[in-house]
Amino acid sequence: MSENTLILGLQWGDEGKGKIVDNLSESIDVVCRFQGGHNAGHTIKVNGQKTVLHLIPSGILHNNTKCLIGNGVVLALDALYKEIKHLQAKGISFKDRFFISSACSLILPTHITLDIVKDKKESIGTTGRGIGPAYEDKIGRRAIRLGDLGDLKSLKEKIYSLVKYHNRLLENIYQHKPHDADEVFNEVVKYKELHDKYCIDSPQTMHQWIKNDKSILFEGAQGTLLDIDHGTYPYVTSSSTTAGGVSTGLGIGPKFIDKIIGITKAYTTRVGEGPFPTELHDESGSMLAQKGNEFGATTGRPRRCGWLDLVLLKKAIFMNSVTDLCITKLDVLDEMQEIKVCTNYHNGVPVYKNFEGWLAKTEGITTFSDLPEKARLYIQFVEEFVECSASIISTGPSRNQTILR
Ligand code: GDP
Ligand code: IMO
Ligand code: MG
């Protein structure tokens, strides 16, 4: 029996999910995205070549691996088209190995405008990709879905009605000029090819794969602390980033997930606004940002940096039923004299345990016993505190800079 694995972020995103999904995909039959949209930026590095994926699952670089975008994802057709063309130009094939659920809600140009004007008032610091407004319409039962491109006449009516609604919001609430419904319709129809080539029924396709004992990897986007229900609300994204999202986002029961790998950086980062108790505003914070090259893979914004928060991490592990921990970016701590982890809060203020830095190079190490002793002790402390062992440790951005224990 093959094993199905979920990989998700335990922090505020950018934990290195793309790198780990790519690393594990070699021997995997199918990789699926189940939530989020092109707000995600998943970076893969192979032989010095960097690929950033926003919508396409991070298994795409392995020719024998199929990729599915599940119904829980909100889909920007123009962004997807660009991403496909970019990868095809590098020689990657999509034929018979790439699929999109007919039930994906579409992100329209009006959603992007709404996201941007709303964020000027609400200051969440969104990625400006239209994610929130698109999920609002999905829940409001007004969304246009990929399958709607199969009937252009009724698609036109649905788009006219939705754009009319968006324009009322834009003009009356945000004092912004309206969009032209015909232009929005034409913009959607421009990408009809994506519907004709790749549109499938997600639960039915998943069912076939599971019946045929295919190994499936579920690729989370964002992270647990950005979850719409369980994150630092309202400073969250608009989807279920936690383990529960897999079932609803693909149309399969939870019993098909065998292994849940939760990813954390060896420290913490956050992009956008919202609480971040262990954030650093000093020299150590700048060192993490610089050595970790902490700039958003989607928006290029600088990421806020701070120490690892074990209180939040332990909670995230529980919420997702994590079976295996993965710690990334260990090498970023190589030059730190002192490393701290938050083990408690006193009156809302983090209480830290201090570690002496190992001040040695871990970059590229692939065997646990080759790590400096102080780095091993740091990892052991984390494992014991959160009561979960780290079966994967990442020591650099490249596919092979990985310790599999
Ligand atoms: P994702 O959104 O979770 O896939 O993560 P991102 O791709 O947005 O951000 C992670 C960044 O860290 C990327 O630039 C990766 O290339 C890089 N990265 C991943 N793992 C490691 C690691 O172990 N060490 C270092 N130095 N960089 C890493
Ligand atoms: P990956 O998959 C980090 C953050 C935004 C903002 C909040 C809401 O690469 O880890 P949204 O555009 O989703 O409505 O923005 O969520 N955010 C992310 N932060 N990594 C991501 O994705 C993110 N996707 C959204 O910065 O704070
Ligand atoms: Mg990212």
Coordinates of C-alpha atoms in Angstrom, one line a residue, residues 2-309:
S2 CA 1.4 3.4 -0.9
E3 CA 1.5 6.2 1.6
N4 CA -0.2 9.6 1.2
T5 CA 1.7 12.5 2.8
L6 CA 0.6 16.0 3.7
I7 CA 3.2 18.8 3.8
L8 CA 2.2 22.0 5.4
G9 CA 3.6 25.1 7.1
L10 CA 3.5 25.5 10.8
Q11 CA 4.3 29.2 10.9
W12 CA 3.3 32.3 8.9
G13 CA 4.2 30.8 5.5
D14 CA 7.5 30.6 3.6
E15 CA 8.8 27.7 5.7
G16 CA 10.4 26.0 2.7
K17 CA 7.4 23.9 1.6
G18 CA 8.3 24.1 -2.1
K19 CA 11.8 22.8 -1.5
I20 CA 10.7 19.9 0.6
V21 CA 7.8 18.9 -1.7
D22 CA 10.2 18.9 -4.7
N23 CA 12.7 16.9 -2.7
L24 CA 10.1 14.2 -1.8
S25 CA 8.3 14.2 -5.2
E26 CA 10.8 12.0 -7.0
S27 CA 9.1 8.9 -5.8
I28 CA 5.6 10.3 -5.6
D29 CA 2.8 9.7 -8.2
V30 CA 0.7 12.8 -7.7
V31 CA 1.2 16.2 -6.0
C32 CA -1.9 18.3 -5.2
R33 CA -2.6 21.8 -4.1
F34 CA -5.7 22.1 -2.0
Q35 CA -6.1 25.7 -0.9
G36 CA -4.8 29.3 -1.4
G37 CA -3.9 30.7 -4.8
H38 CA -1.1 32.7 -6.4
N39 CA -0.5 34.4 -3.1
A40 CA 1.9 31.5 -2.5
G41 CA 5.5 31.6 -3.7
H42 CA 7.2 28.2 -3.5
T43 CA 10.9 28.2 -4.3
I44 CA 12.8 25.2 -5.7
K45 CA 16.5 25.1 -6.5
V46 CA 18.0 22.4 -8.6
N47 CA 21.6 22.5 -10.0
G48 CA 21.8 26.2 -9.3
Q49 CA 18.6 26.9 -11.2
K50 CA 15.8 28.6 -9.2
T51 CA 12.1 28.1 -10.0
V52 CA 9.3 29.9 -8.1
L53 CA 5.9 28.4 -8.3
H54 CA 2.7 30.2 -7.4
L55 CA -0.1 27.9 -8.4
I56 CA 1.4 24.8 -10.0
P57 CA 2.3 22.0 -7.5
S58 CA 5.9 21.7 -6.6
G59 CA 6.1 18.2 -8.1
I60 CA 6.1 19.5 -11.6
L61 CA 9.9 19.3 -12.1
H62 CA 9.7 15.5 -11.9
N63 CA 8.4 14.3 -15.2
N64 CA 6.8 11.1 -13.9
T65 CA 4.8 13.0 -11.2
K66 CA 1.3 14.2 -12.0
C67 CA 0.0 17.5 -10.6
L68 CA -3.5 18.6 -9.6
I69 CA -4.9 21.9 -8.5
G70 CA -7.9 21.0 -6.3
N71 CA -11.2 22.7 -5.9
G72 CA -10.1 24.5 -2.7
V73 CA -7.7 26.7 -4.7
V74 CA -8.8 30.1 -6.1
L75 CA -7.5 30.3 -9.6
A76 CA -6.1 33.3 -11.5
L77 CA -6.2 32.1 -15.1
D78 CA -3.7 34.7 -16.4
A79 CA -1.2 33.9 -13.6
L80 CA -1.6 30.1 -14.3
Y81 CA -1.2 30.6 -18.0
K82 CA 2.0 32.6 -17.5
E83 CA 3.4 30.0 -15.2
I84 CA 2.6 27.1 -17.6
K85 CA 4.2 28.9 -20.5
H86 CA 7.3 29.7 -18.5
L87 CA 7.8 26.1 -17.5
Q88 CA 7.0 24.7 -20.9
A89 CA 9.7 27.0 -22.3
K90 CA 12.1 25.2 -19.9
G91 CA 11.1 21.9 -21.5
I92 CA 8.5 20.8 -18.9
S93 CA 5.6 18.8 -20.3
F94 CA 2.0 19.3 -19.0
K95 CA 0.3 16.8 -21.3
D96 CA -1.5 14.0 -19.4
R97 CA 0.1 15.1 -16.1
F98 CA -1.5 18.3 -15.1
F99 CA -5.1 18.7 -14.0
I100 CA -7.4 21.4 -12.5
S101 CA -10.6 20.9 -10.7
S102 CA -13.7 22.2 -12.5
A103 CA -14.9 23.5 -9.1
C104 CA -12.0 26.0 -8.6
S105 CA -13.4 29.5 -8.1
L106 CA -11.8 32.0 -10.4
I107 CA -10.0 35.2 -9.4
L108 CA -11.2 38.0 -11.8
P109 CA -9.5 41.3 -12.4
T110 CA -12.2 42.9 -10.2
H111 CA -11.1 40.7 -7.3
I112 CA -7.6 42.1 -7.6
T113 CA -8.8 45.7 -7.6
L114 CA -11.1 45.0 -4.6
D115 CA -8.2 43.4 -2.7
I116 CA -5.9 46.4 -3.3
V117 CA -8.5 49.1 -2.4
K118 CA -9.8 47.1 0.6
D119 CA -6.3 46.6 1.9
K120 CA -5.6 50.4 1.8
K121 CA -8.4 50.7 4.4
E122 CA -7.9 47.4 6.3
S123 CA -4.1 47.2 6.4
I124 CA -3.7 43.5 6.5
G125 CA -0.8 43.7 4.1
T126 CA -2.3 41.2 1.7
T127 CA -0.4 40.0 -1.4
G128 CA -2.8 42.0 -3.5
R129 CA -3.7 38.9 -5.6
G130 CA -7.4 39.0 -5.1
I131 CA -7.4 36.1 -2.8
G132 CA -9.8 37.4 0.0
P133 CA -12.4 38.8 -2.3
A134 CA -12.4 35.6 -4.4
Y135 CA -13.0 33.5 -1.4
E136 CA -15.7 35.9 -0.2
D137 CA -17.6 35.3 -3.5
K138 CA -17.1 31.5 -3.2
I139 CA -18.7 31.5 0.2
G140 CA -21.4 34.0 -1.0
R141 CA -22.3 31.5 -3.7
R142 CA -21.6 34.0 -6.5
A143 CA -18.3 32.8 -7.7
I144 CA -17.4 31.9 -11.3
R145 CA -15.9 28.4 -11.4
L146 CA -13.5 26.9 -13.9
G147 CA -16.2 24.5 -15.1
D148 CA -18.4 27.5 -16.1
L149 CA -16.1 28.0 -19.1
G150 CA -17.9 25.0 -20.7
D151 CA -20.9 27.2 -21.4
L152 CA -20.0 30.7 -22.6
K153 CA -23.6 31.9 -22.8
S154 CA -24.3 31.3 -19.2
L155 CA -20.7 32.3 -18.2
K156 CA -21.4 35.8 -19.8
E157 CA -24.5 36.2 -17.7
K158 CA -22.8 35.1 -14.5
I159 CA -19.8 37.5 -15.1
Y160 CA -22.1 40.4 -15.9
S161 CA -24.0 39.9 -12.7
L162 CA -20.8 39.5 -10.6
V163 CA -19.0 42.5 -12.1
K164 CA -22.2 44.6 -11.5
Y165 CA -21.9 43.6 -7.8
H166 CA -18.2 44.3 -7.7
N167 CA -18.7 47.7 -9.3
R168 CA -21.3 48.7 -6.7
L169 CA -18.7 48.0 -4.0
L170 CA -15.9 49.7 -5.9
E171 CA -17.9 52.9 -6.7
N172 CA -20.0 53.2 -3.5
I173 CA -17.7 52.0 -0.8
Y174 CA -14.2 52.5 -2.2
Q175 CA -14.7 55.5 -4.5
H176 CA -13.0 53.6 -7.3
K177 CA -13.8 53.5 -11.0
P178 CA -15.8 50.5 -12.2
H179 CA -14.6 47.7 -14.4
D180 CA -16.1 47.0 -17.8
A181 CA -18.0 43.7 -17.7
D182 CA -17.2 42.9 -21.4
E183 CA -13.5 43.3 -20.7
V184 CA -13.7 41.0 -17.7
F185 CA -15.6 38.4 -19.8
N186 CA -13.0 38.6 -22.6
E187 CA -10.2 38.3 -20.2
V188 CA -11.6 35.1 -18.8
V189 CA -12.5 33.6 -22.2
K190 CA -8.9 34.4 -23.4
Y191 CA -7.8 31.4 -21.2
K192 CA -10.6 29.0 -22.2
E193 CA -7.8 26.7 -23.4
L194 CA -6.9 26.0 -19.8
H195 CA -10.4 24.7 -19.2
D196 CA -10.5 22.6 -22.4
K197 CA -7.1 21.0 -21.7
Y198 CA -6.9 20.5 -18.0
C199 CA -10.4 20.7 -16.3
I200 CA -11.4 17.5 -14.4
D201 CA -13.7 16.4 -11.6
S202 CA -11.4 16.5 -8.5
P203 CA -13.1 13.9 -6.2
Q204 CA -13.6 11.5 -9.1
T205 CA -10.0 11.7 -10.2
M206 CA -8.7 11.5 -6.6
H207 CA -10.9 8.4 -6.1
Q208 CA -9.4 6.7 -9.2
W209 CA -5.8 7.5 -8.0
I210 CA -6.5 6.2 -4.5
K211 CA -8.1 3.0 -5.9
N212 CA -5.1 2.4 -8.1
D213 CA -2.8 2.8 -5.1
K214 CA -1.0 5.9 -6.3
S215 CA 1.1 7.7 -3.8
I216 CA -0.2 11.2 -3.2
L217 CA 1.5 14.3 -1.7
F218 CA -0.7 17.1 -0.5
E219 CA 1.1 20.5 -0.7
G220 CA -0.1 23.2 1.7
A221 CA 0.3 26.8 0.9
Q222 CA 0.7 29.7 3.5
G223 CA 1.0 28.3 7.1
T224 CA -1.0 27.3 10.1
L225 CA -0.8 30.8 11.7
L226 CA -2.4 32.3 8.6
D227 CA -5.4 29.9 8.7
I228 CA -8.8 31.7 8.4
D229 CA -10.1 30.0 11.6
H230 CA -7.0 29.2 13.6
G231 CA -4.5 31.9 12.6
T232 CA -3.8 35.4 14.0
Y233 CA -7.2 36.7 12.9
P234 CA -7.9 39.1 11.2
Y235 CA -4.2 39.1 10.0
V236 CA -4.7 35.8 8.1
T237 CA -5.3 34.6 4.6
S238 CA -8.8 33.5 3.6
S239 CA -8.4 29.8 3.3
S240 CA -8.0 26.7 5.6
T241 CA -4.3 26.2 5.6
T242 CA -4.4 23.5 8.3
A243 CA -4.8 19.8 7.8
G244 CA -8.6 19.9 7.6
G245 CA -8.3 21.9 4.3
V246 CA -7.1 18.8 2.4
S247 CA -10.4 17.0 2.6
T248 CA -12.6 19.9 1.6
G249 CA -10.0 21.3 -0.9
L250 CA -9.9 18.0 -2.9
G251 CA -13.0 16.1 -2.1
I252 CA -11.5 13.1 -0.2
G253 CA -12.0 11.8 3.3
P254 CA -9.4 12.5 6.0
K255 CA -8.5 8.8 6.4
F256 CA -6.5 9.0 3.2
I257 CA -3.8 11.1 4.8
D258 CA -1.2 8.7 6.3
K259 CA 1.6 11.0 7.2
I260 CA 1.6 14.7 8.1
I261 CA 4.9 16.6 7.8
G262 CA 4.8 20.0 9.5
I263 CA 7.5 22.4 8.4
T264 CA 9.1 25.1 10.5
K265 CA 12.1 27.3 9.9
A266 CA 14.8 27.1 12.6
Y267 CA 13.6 30.6 13.4
T268 CA 10.5 32.6 12.4
T269 CA 9.5 35.0 9.6
R270 CA 6.3 36.8 8.7
V271 CA 5.3 39.0 5.7
G272 CA 2.6 41.6 6.1
E273 CA 1.0 43.0 9.2
G274 CA -0.1 41.2 12.4
P275 CA 1.2 40.0 15.7
F276 CA 4.7 38.4 15.9
P277 CA 5.7 38.1 19.6
T278 CA 9.3 36.9 19.0
E279 CA 10.0 39.5 16.3
L280 CA 13.5 41.0 16.4
H281 CA 14.2 44.7 15.7
D282 CA 18.0 44.5 16.3
E283 CA 21.2 43.2 14.8
S284 CA 20.2 39.6 15.2
G285 CA 17.0 40.2 13.2
S286 CA 19.0 41.9 10.4
M287 CA 21.4 39.0 10.4
L288 CA 18.6 36.5 9.9
A289 CA 17.0 38.6 7.2
Q290 CA 20.3 38.9 5.4
K291 CA 21.7 35.4 5.7
G292 CA 18.2 33.9 5.1
N293 CA 17.6 36.2 2.1
E294 CA 14.2 36.9 3.6
F295 CA 12.3 38.6 0.9
G296 CA 8.8 37.4 -0.2
A297 CA 8.9 35.0 -3.2
T298 CA 5.6 36.5 -4.5
T299 CA 5.7 40.2 -3.7
G300 CA 9.4 40.8 -3.0
R301 CA 8.5 42.5 0.4
P302 CA 11.1 42.1 3.2
R303 CA 10.1 39.4 5.7
R304 CA 10.0 40.3 9.4
C305 CA 12.4 38.0 11.3
G306 CA 12.5 36.6 14.8
W307 CA 13.3 33.7 17.1
L308 CA 11.6 30.3 17.0
D309 CA 8.4 30.3 19.1

